[in-house]
Coordinates of C-alpha atoms in Angstrom, one line a residue:
X1 CA -15.1 -6.3 -65.6
X2 CA -14.7 -9.8 -64.5
X3 CA -14.9 -10.9 -60.5
X4 CA -12.7 -14.3 -61.4
X5 CA -10.1 -14.7 -58.7
X6 CA -6.8 -13.8 -60.2
X7 CA -2.8 -13.5 -59.3
X8 CA -3.6 -9.7 -58.5
X9 CA -6.8 -10.1 -56.1
X10 CA -5.7 -13.6 -54.5
X11 CA -2.1 -13.2 -53.7
X12 CA 0.3 -16.6 -53.1
X13 CA 1.0 -16.9 -49.5
X14 CA 2.9 -19.0 -47.1
X15 CA 0.0 -21.4 -46.9
X16 CA -0.1 -21.9 -50.7
X17 CA 3.5 -22.4 -50.4
X18 CA 3.2 -25.3 -47.7
X19 CA 0.5 -27.3 -50.0
X20 CA 3.0 -26.9 -53.1
X21 CA 5.6 -28.5 -50.9
X22 CA 3.1 -31.1 -49.7
X23 CA 2.5 -32.0 -53.1
X24 CA 6.0 -32.4 -54.1
X25 CA 6.3 -34.4 -51.3
X26 CA 3.9 -36.8 -52.0
X27 CA 5.3 -37.4 -55.5
X28 CA 8.9 -37.6 -55.0
X29 CA 9.7 -41.0 -53.2
X30 CA 12.8 -42.9 -52.3
X31 CA 12.3 -45.0 -55.6
X32 CA 13.2 -42.1 -57.6
X33 CA 16.8 -42.7 -57.5
X34 CA 16.3 -46.0 -59.5
X35 CA 14.7 -43.9 -61.9
X36 CA 17.8 -43.4 -64.2
X37 CA 18.5 -47.1 -64.4
X38 CA 15.0 -47.9 -65.6
X39 CA 15.6 -45.0 -68.4
X40 CA 19.0 -46.3 -69.2
X41 CA 17.6 -50.1 -69.9
X42 CA 14.7 -49.1 -72.1
X43 CA 16.2 -46.2 -73.7
X44 CA 16.0 -42.1 -73.6
X45 CA 13.4 -42.5 -77.0
X46 CA 11.1 -44.8 -74.9
X47 CA 11.6 -42.6 -71.8
X48 CA 10.5 -39.6 -73.8
X49 CA 7.5 -41.1 -75.7
X50 CA 6.4 -42.2 -72.3
X51 CA 6.6 -38.9 -71.0
X52 CA 4.8 -37.5 -73.7
X53 CA 1.9 -39.6 -73.1
X54 CA 2.1 -39.7 -69.4
X55 CA 2.9 -36.3 -68.3
X56 CA -0.2 -34.5 -70.0
X57 CA -2.1 -37.4 -68.9
X58 CA -1.6 -37.0 -65.1
X59 CA -2.0 -33.2 -65.8
X60 CA -5.0 -33.7 -67.1
X61 CA -6.7 -36.5 -64.5
X62 CA -5.4 -34.4 -61.9
X63 CA -6.7 -31.7 -63.2
X64 CA -10.4 -33.1 -63.6
X65 CA -10.2 -35.0 -60.4
X66 CA -10.0 -31.8 -58.8
X67 CA -12.6 -30.2 -60.9
X68 CA -15.0 -32.7 -59.5
X69 CA -14.0 -32.1 -56.2
X70 CA -14.5 -28.3 -56.0
X71 CA -18.1 -28.2 -57.7
X72 CA -19.9 -29.4 -54.6
X73 CA -21.7 -27.8 -52.1
X74 CA -19.9 -29.0 -49.3
X75 CA -16.7 -30.9 -48.9
X76 CA -16.1 -32.6 -45.4
X77 CA -14.3 -35.5 -47.0
X78 CA -13.9 -37.4 -49.9
X79 CA -17.2 -39.6 -49.1
X80 CA -18.9 -36.6 -48.5
X81 CA -18.4 -35.1 -52.2
X82 CA -19.0 -38.3 -53.7
X83 CA -22.6 -38.7 -52.0
X84 CA -23.6 -35.1 -53.1
X85 CA -22.9 -36.7 -56.6
X86 CA -24.0 -40.3 -56.8
X87 CA -25.9 -41.2 -53.1
X88 CA -24.7 -42.6 -49.9
X89 CA -24.4 -46.2 -51.2
X90 CA -22.2 -45.0 -54.5
X91 CA -20.0 -43.0 -52.0
X92 CA -19.4 -45.8 -49.9
X93 CA -18.1 -48.3 -52.3
X94 CA -16.0 -45.8 -54.1
X95 CA -14.6 -44.6 -50.6
X96 CA -13.7 -47.9 -50.0
X97 CA -11.6 -48.2 -53.0
X98 CA -10.3 -44.3 -52.6
X99 CA -9.2 -45.8 -49.0
X100 CA -7.6 -48.8 -50.6
X101 CA -5.7 -46.6 -52.7
X102 CA -4.5 -44.6 -50.1
X103 CA -3.7 -47.5 -47.7
X104 CA -1.2 -49.4 -50.3
X105 CA 1.2 -46.4 -50.4
X106 CA 0.8 -46.3 -46.3
X107 CA 1.8 -50.0 -45.9
X108 CA 4.8 -49.4 -48.1
X109 CA 6.0 -46.1 -46.1
X110 CA 5.2 -47.6 -42.6
X111 CA 7.2 -50.4 -43.5
X112 CA 10.0 -48.5 -44.9
X113 CA 10.0 -46.0 -42.1
X114 CA 10.5 -48.7 -39.2
X115 CA 13.0 -51.0 -41.3
X116 CA 14.9 -48.3 -42.8
X117 CA 15.4 -46.1 -39.2
X118 CA 16.1 -49.3 -37.3
X119 CA 18.7 -50.3 -40.0
X120 CA 20.3 -46.6 -40.2
X121 CA 20.4 -46.8 -36.1
X122 CA 22.5 -50.0 -36.4
X123 CA 24.4 -49.1 -39.1
X124 CA 25.9 -45.6 -37.4
X125 CA 26.9 -47.6 -34.3
X126 CA 23.5 -45.9 -32.4
X127 CA 22.2 -49.4 -31.5
X128 CA 23.6 -52.8 -31.5
X129 CA 20.6 -54.7 -32.7
X130 CA 17.9 -54.2 -35.1
X131 CA 15.1 -52.5 -33.2
X132 CA 12.4 -53.0 -35.9
X133 CA 12.5 -56.6 -34.5
X134 CA 11.1 -55.6 -31.3
X135 CA 7.4 -54.8 -30.5
X136 CA 8.0 -51.1 -29.3
X137 CA 9.8 -49.4 -31.9
X138 CA 7.3 -50.0 -34.8
X139 CA 4.6 -48.6 -32.3
X140 CA 6.9 -45.7 -31.3
X141 CA 7.2 -44.7 -34.8
X142 CA 3.6 -45.3 -36.1
X143 CA 2.5 -43.4 -32.9
X144 CA 4.8 -40.5 -33.1
X145 CA 4.2 -40.2 -37.3
X146 CA 0.4 -40.3 -36.7
X147 CA 0.4 -37.7 -33.5
X148 CA 2.4 -35.5 -35.7
X149 CA 0.1 -35.8 -39.3
X150 CA -2.9 -36.3 -37.2
X151 CA -2.8 -32.1 -36.2
X152 CA -3.3 -31.1 -39.6
X153 CA -1.9 -29.4 -42.5
X154 CA -0.2 -26.1 -41.1
X155 CA 2.2 -28.1 -38.8
X156 CA 3.3 -30.5 -41.4
X157 CA 4.1 -27.3 -43.3
X158 CA 6.5 -26.7 -40.8
X159 CA 8.1 -30.0 -40.6
X160 CA 7.9 -31.1 -44.4
X161 CA 8.9 -27.8 -45.8
X162 CA 12.8 -28.2 -44.6
X163 CA 12.5 -31.9 -46.0
X164 CA 11.0 -31.8 -48.8
X165 CA 13.5 -28.9 -50.0
X166 CA 16.4 -31.1 -48.6
X167 CA 15.4 -34.1 -50.7
X168 CA 14.6 -31.7 -54.1
X169 CA 18.2 -30.6 -53.5
X170 CA 19.8 -34.0 -53.5
X171 CA 17.9 -34.7 -56.7
X172 CA 19.0 -31.5 -58.6
X173 CA 22.5 -31.8 -57.3
X174 CA 23.0 -35.6 -58.5
X175 CA 21.6 -34.2 -61.6
X176 CA 24.1 -31.6 -61.8
X177 CA 27.2 -33.8 -61.0
X178 CA 26.7 -36.0 -63.8
X179 CA 26.6 -32.9 -66.6
X180 CA 30.8 -33.2 -67.3
X181 CA 29.6 -37.6 -68.2
X182 CA 27.2 -36.3 -70.8
X183 CA 27.6 -38.1 -74.4
X184 CA 25.3 -38.8 -77.0
X185 CA 27.0 -41.9 -77.5
X186 CA 25.0 -43.0 -74.4
X187 CA 21.5 -43.0 -76.3
X188 CA 20.1 -46.1 -77.4
X189 CA 19.4 -46.5 -81.1
X190 CA 15.7 -47.1 -81.9
X191 CA 14.1 -50.6 -81.6
X192 CA 11.3 -51.7 -84.3
X193 CA 8.0 -50.4 -83.7
X194 CA 6.5 -53.4 -82.0
X195 CA 9.0 -53.4 -79.5
X196 CA 9.2 -50.0 -79.1
X197 CA 5.5 -49.7 -78.1
X198 CA 5.6 -52.4 -75.4
X199 CA 8.3 -50.7 -74.0
X200 CA 6.5 -47.2 -73.8
X201 CA 3.3 -48.8 -72.5
X202 CA 5.4 -50.6 -70.0
X203 CA 7.4 -47.3 -68.9
X204 CA 3.9 -45.3 -68.6
X205 CA 3.1 -46.1 -65.1
X206 CA 6.5 -45.7 -64.4
X207 CA 6.7 -42.3 -65.4
X208 CA 3.1 -41.3 -64.1
X209 CA 4.2 -42.3 -60.4
X210 CA 7.6 -39.9 -60.9
X211 CA 4.8 -36.8 -60.8
X212 CA 1.9 -37.9 -59.8
X213 CA 0.3 -36.0 -56.3
X214 CA -3.2 -37.1 -56.7
X215 CA -4.1 -38.7 -53.2
X216 CA -2.7 -34.8 -51.8
X217 CA -5.6 -33.3 -53.5
X218 CA -8.9 -34.0 -51.6
X219 CA -7.3 -32.9 -48.7
X220 CA -6.2 -29.8 -50.1
X221 CA -9.1 -29.0 -51.7
X222 CA -10.9 -29.4 -48.3
X223 CA -8.6 -27.4 -46.2
X224 CA -9.2 -24.9 -49.0
X225 CA -12.6 -24.7 -48.8
X226 CA -12.8 -24.5 -44.7
X227 CA -10.6 -21.3 -45.4
X228 CA -12.0 -19.1 -48.0
X229 CA -15.7 -18.3 -47.6
X230 CA -15.9 -17.8 -51.5
X231 CA -15.6 -21.1 -53.3
X232 CA -14.3 -19.7 -56.1
X233 CA -11.3 -18.0 -54.4
X234 CA -10.8 -21.7 -52.5
X235 CA -10.9 -23.5 -56.2
X236 CA -8.5 -20.9 -57.8
X237 CA -5.8 -21.2 -54.7
X238 CA -6.3 -25.1 -55.0
X239 CA -5.4 -25.4 -58.6
X240 CA -2.8 -23.0 -58.4
X241 CA -0.7 -24.6 -56.1
X242 CA -1.7 -28.1 -58.0
X243 CA -0.1 -26.6 -61.2
X244 CA 3.2 -24.5 -59.6
X245 CA 3.7 -28.1 -57.8
X246 CA 3.7 -29.9 -61.1
X247 CA 5.5 -27.4 -63.0
X248 CA 8.3 -27.9 -60.3
X249 CA 8.1 -31.6 -60.7
X250 CA 8.0 -31.7 -64.3
X251 CA 11.7 -29.7 -64.6
X252 CA 13.3 -31.9 -61.7
X253 CA 12.3 -35.1 -62.6
X254 CA 13.4 -34.7 -66.6
X255 CA 16.4 -33.0 -65.5
X256 CA 17.1 -35.8 -63.2
X257 CA 16.5 -38.6 -65.5
X258 CA 18.1 -36.9 -68.7
X259 CA 21.1 -36.1 -67.0
X260 CA 21.9 -39.8 -66.0
X261 CA 20.6 -41.3 -69.3
X262 CA 23.2 -39.1 -71.2
X263 CA 26.1 -40.3 -68.6
X264 CA 25.1 -44.0 -68.5
X265 CA 25.6 -46.5 -71.5
X266 CA 22.7 -48.9 -71.8
X267 CA 25.3 -51.9 -70.6
X268 CA 25.9 -50.5 -67.4
X269 CA 22.3 -49.6 -67.0
X270 CA 21.4 -53.2 -67.4
X271 CA 24.1 -54.3 -65.3
X272 CA 23.1 -51.7 -62.4
X273 CA 19.9 -53.1 -62.9
X274 CA 21.0 -56.7 -62.1
X275 CA 22.7 -55.5 -59.1
X276 CA 20.1 -53.3 -57.9
X277 CA 22.1 -50.1 -57.7
X278 CA 20.9 -46.7 -57.7
X279 CA 21.6 -43.2 -59.0
X280 CA 23.6 -42.9 -55.8
X281 CA 25.7 -45.6 -56.5
X282 CA 26.1 -44.5 -59.9
X283 CA 27.2 -40.9 -58.8
X284 CA 29.7 -42.2 -56.1
X285 CA 32.1 -42.7 -59.1
X286 CA 32.2 -38.6 -58.8
X287 CA 31.5 -38.0 -55.5
X288 CA 33.0 -39.0 -52.0
X289 CA 31.6 -42.0 -50.8
X290 CA 31.1 -40.5 -47.4
X291 CA 29.0 -37.9 -49.4
X292 CA 26.8 -40.6 -50.9
X293 CA 26.5 -42.3 -47.8
X294 CA 24.8 -38.9 -46.1
X295 CA 22.8 -38.0 -49.1
X296 CA 21.6 -41.8 -49.6
X297 CA 20.5 -41.7 -45.7
X298 CA 19.0 -38.3 -45.9
X299 CA 16.9 -38.7 -49.2
X300 CA 15.5 -42.0 -47.9
X301 CA 14.2 -40.9 -44.5
X302 CA 13.4 -37.4 -45.9
X303 CA 11.3 -39.3 -49.0
X304 CA 9.5 -41.6 -46.5
X305 CA 8.7 -39.1 -44.1
X306 CA 7.3 -36.3 -46.2
X307 CA 5.4 -39.3 -48.4
X308 CA 3.9 -40.5 -45.1
X309 CA 2.5 -37.1 -43.9
X310 CA 1.0 -36.5 -47.3
X311 CA -0.6 -39.8 -47.6
X312 CA -1.6 -39.7 -44.0
X313 CA -4.1 -36.7 -44.5
X314 CA -5.5 -38.5 -47.4
X315 CA -6.1 -41.9 -45.8
X316 CA -7.4 -40.3 -42.5
X317 CA -10.0 -38.3 -44.8
X318 CA -10.8 -41.5 -46.3
X319 CA -11.2 -43.7 -43.0
X320 CA -13.4 -40.7 -41.5
X321 CA -15.7 -40.4 -44.3
X322 CA -16.4 -44.3 -44.3
X323 CA -17.0 -43.8 -40.6
X324 CA -19.5 -41.1 -40.9
X325 CA -21.1 -42.5 -43.8
X326 CA -21.8 -45.9 -41.9
X327 CA -22.9 -44.0 -38.5
X328 CA -25.0 -41.6 -40.5
X329 CA -27.4 -44.5 -41.2
X330 CA -28.1 -45.1 -37.4
X331 CA -28.1 -41.6 -36.0
X332 CA -28.8 -38.0 -37.3
X333 CA -25.5 -36.3 -38.8
X334 CA -25.5 -33.3 -36.1
X335 CA -25.1 -35.8 -33.3
X336 CA -21.9 -37.3 -34.8
X337 CA -18.8 -36.1 -33.1
X338 CA -16.4 -35.2 -35.9
X339 CA -13.8 -34.4 -33.4
X340 CA -13.9 -37.5 -31.4
X341 CA -14.3 -39.2 -34.6
X342 CA -10.8 -37.7 -35.7
X343 CA -9.3 -38.9 -32.9
X344 CA -11.0 -42.6 -33.2
X345 CA -9.5 -42.6 -36.6
X346 CA -6.1 -41.7 -36.2
X347 CA -5.5 -44.2 -33.2
X348 CA -7.4 -46.7 -35.4
X349 CA -4.8 -46.0 -38.3
X350 CA -1.5 -46.1 -36.1
X351 CA -2.4 -49.3 -34.7
X352 CA -3.5 -50.6 -38.0
X353 CA 0.2 -50.2 -39.4
X354 CA 1.7 -51.0 -36.4
X355 CA -0.2 -54.3 -36.7
X356 CA 1.1 -54.5 -40.2
X357 CA 4.5 -54.0 -39.9
X358 CA 4.8 -56.3 -36.8
X359 CA 3.3 -59.0 -39.4
X360 CA 6.6 -58.7 -41.3
X361 CA 4.3 -59.1 -44.5
X362 CA 5.5 -58.6 -47.9
X363 CA 3.9 -55.4 -49.7
X364 CA 4.6 -56.1 -53.0
X365 CA 1.5 -58.0 -53.6
X366 CA -0.9 -55.1 -52.5
X367 CA 1.3 -52.5 -54.1
X368 CA 0.5 -53.8 -57.8
X369 CA -3.3 -52.7 -56.8
X370 CA -1.9 -49.0 -57.0
X371 CA -2.3 -48.4 -60.7
X372 CA -5.6 -50.0 -61.5
X373 CA -7.1 -48.0 -58.4
X374 CA -5.6 -44.9 -59.8
X375 CA -7.3 -45.6 -63.0
X376 CA -10.5 -46.1 -61.4
X377 CA -10.6 -43.1 -58.7
X378 CA -8.9 -40.4 -60.8
X379 CA -10.0 -41.3 -64.3
X380 CA -13.2 -43.2 -64.5
X381 CA -15.0 -41.7 -61.9
X382 CA -14.1 -37.7 -62.8
X383 CA -14.8 -38.8 -66.6
X384 CA -18.0 -40.6 -65.8
X385 CA -19.4 -37.3 -63.5
X386 CA -18.2 -35.0 -66.8
X387 CA -20.7 -36.9 -68.7
X388 CA -23.5 -37.1 -65.8
X389 CA -23.5 -33.5 -64.4
X390 CA -25.0 -31.1 -66.2
X391 CA -22.5 -28.2 -64.7
X392 CA -19.3 -30.2 -65.8
X393 CA -20.4 -30.5 -69.1
X394 CA -17.8 -27.9 -70.2
X395 CA -15.1 -30.3 -69.5
X396 CA -16.2 -32.9 -72.5
X397 CA -14.4 -33.6 -75.5
X398 CA -11.1 -34.8 -76.5
X399 CA -9.4 -34.3 -72.9
X400 CA -12.0 -36.4 -71.2
X401 CA -11.7 -39.4 -73.9
X402 CA -7.6 -38.9 -73.5
X403 CA -8.3 -39.1 -69.8
X404 CA -10.5 -42.2 -70.0
X405 CA -8.1 -44.2 -72.2
X406 CA -5.0 -42.8 -69.8
X407 CA -7.4 -44.7 -67.3
X408 CA -7.6 -47.8 -69.3
X409 CA -4.2 -47.8 -69.6
X410 CA -3.5 -47.5 -65.7
X411 CA -6.0 -50.3 -64.8
X412 CA -4.2 -53.1 -67.1
X413 CA -0.7 -51.8 -66.7
X414 CA -0.4 -54.9 -64.2
X415 CA -0.9 -57.2 -67.2
X416 CA 1.7 -55.4 -69.6
X417 CA 4.5 -56.9 -67.4
X418 CA 3.8 -60.3 -68.9
X419 CA 4.2 -58.8 -72.2
X420 CA 8.1 -58.3 -71.2

């Protein structure tokens, strides 16, 4: 008789549902509304081919990444986990890369929250000027967001839950209202092989970021490990939450993208792209303008807030691990006050993000690092550990090679833009 955890012995609880919500909140961003336009430009067949490559790849590299996270004796943070595999020095280097990966997203979300909230307040007549031009508005927003996020996942479940359900509902409603406009005539014919393959590889990173929630996996693993005395149960619950979230995302994203693709002719998609028009503007042809305005505002704010909260957990964990690694080189680990370190890291993040917003710097140049960093942290490192550690040898094989190849595609993806 097996003693392995299963759904009969480990029921699905509200706590598990909370992590599913955070995973979905991490994946669905405000840029989702531009996805149908991108798909309409490249064509349905390109999108389906890219999805057939990307979605199994995302599932596998998130699975392998989580497998490596769950196999260590302790799991205080990402740095602690990597230290047990590769030692302090390599852990420091990889933790810096991990931190930079989380930072690339946080810089964009922070700027978006400050700028967009101020813009909406002015648009709806609450303020006469843009509050984002002041020093105090960005500071209030960053301090408030970090103060909430730093309280931990249980508060975030309560805050993010309704917001994630709301933005998922908007995505599904937008897809459903376009069903009466479906037409097979809107499917772009197949091109010759080389342009088709080029478009597929260019589209792969785009499809990856429509469903990926890798940054939240390490905080989720750590939280379950702290909650469960039996590591096997903690691992089972983490993988279950990940699978449920991934299944919901795949169904929602595919329905949303395919619904608009079947409703949008290629020429209209090109025109929408050139005019920077989103799916919300396209749906405005069916829904009343006032409804679209509310949906647009809600989707954008919900997406920014929930993604910020989810990513904060990973950013905090990464920076806290780096600080702990540095301090442990000069003093015994048991003398390091983790509570004080937690508060210090929260303050540094809040002030640092406020400083970034005040600089009014362009975030696009650093966002280009996201795909290569994903390739290194989520693909290369897990595959290396699989071939290095005997207790991970059961993961060797075609799937590991697929993840390795997928990591290479992500790493070189910024260069593929030059092939367009």
